[in-house]
């Protein structure tokens, strides 16, 4: 998989990306809101990364998170994509997300990459339902969801223990018919 947008290259991971992948998912600021998937050790990262490379070759691929880099410099800035949670007769049900180095927050890159991935999901990859969410305090992440046309579906009060206290989680969705109506 390979996509280009105005400012970004969004592509499948390659063998050469391992150190960047580890650095991104090991970074405590980048992964502050995703501590459950933060990588602690290089060994742990190596196992996960091998699984990603293998899954990319599978006809029943599940992991569609992509390496995101700046078009001009090819500098790694983050990752964006989705994981298939179920295959149904109407299409794939997926859970999406994105995480970027803090230096790139607020520049529109998460929105730009996520919009392109949503387009791919609904136009080319047979996705029917895309869901994602964030902690309510993560205003930047919620703005990305809104800008991409996702619809707030739920607000779960005191849903998650995070950073020493209970926090509220927001859930968003986009169904293929909703995306098609928006894309017209």
Steps between C-alpha positions, in 0.01 A plus 500: 500500500624843408315833500606858451319808623595867473765475771533131586601155388290231667626149439533148629784437740820359355788312663707820509237674719557295813706754698259782411203282595657420836600862563145621423317242713754521782476879530307584821364832367382349172336210681366695799138426406579151372696357790337159452679457165822685585806284442732466798790297356668452166440125529125559543508738202685251282235232560215744425675638191564149358129428544409819310729411207351150485142626522558740209555196276187318617189479277293543818701797624390651831752777574469810280708748699741685275833676526446876449783723382544850362506506122805722456735379773369143547515565874284262704228698677253236618268213424136490396257225408267231626471142617232265369290377793249292302412389149123515433281448191465880464870573545785531745452652846814690596643699789717791390754734650807714451801611700757759407806653658389804706712733288253434214179546700276784386639512145219306334707190421288260707186628326662482155619142552180382667281645222699309238484179701124535547463546124703184438303306762159576349589519129752219465515279808142394562459674835142549618547644852795700630521585870750687711512704817708700740506628854286813526801706604677412173341790313742482205409139428129575521546788253655257250196273527259790451695643203492156339121485529470242775190507718511496879327188617567486873650672801609259771543679832787380719570226247873451525772518763769722349788687655378453857129575460179396331438673167211535257522338155328619181409254224456593133386308193454523127293256296553448129161655404583805715839533334348463153244774574780726628727426202240602238 
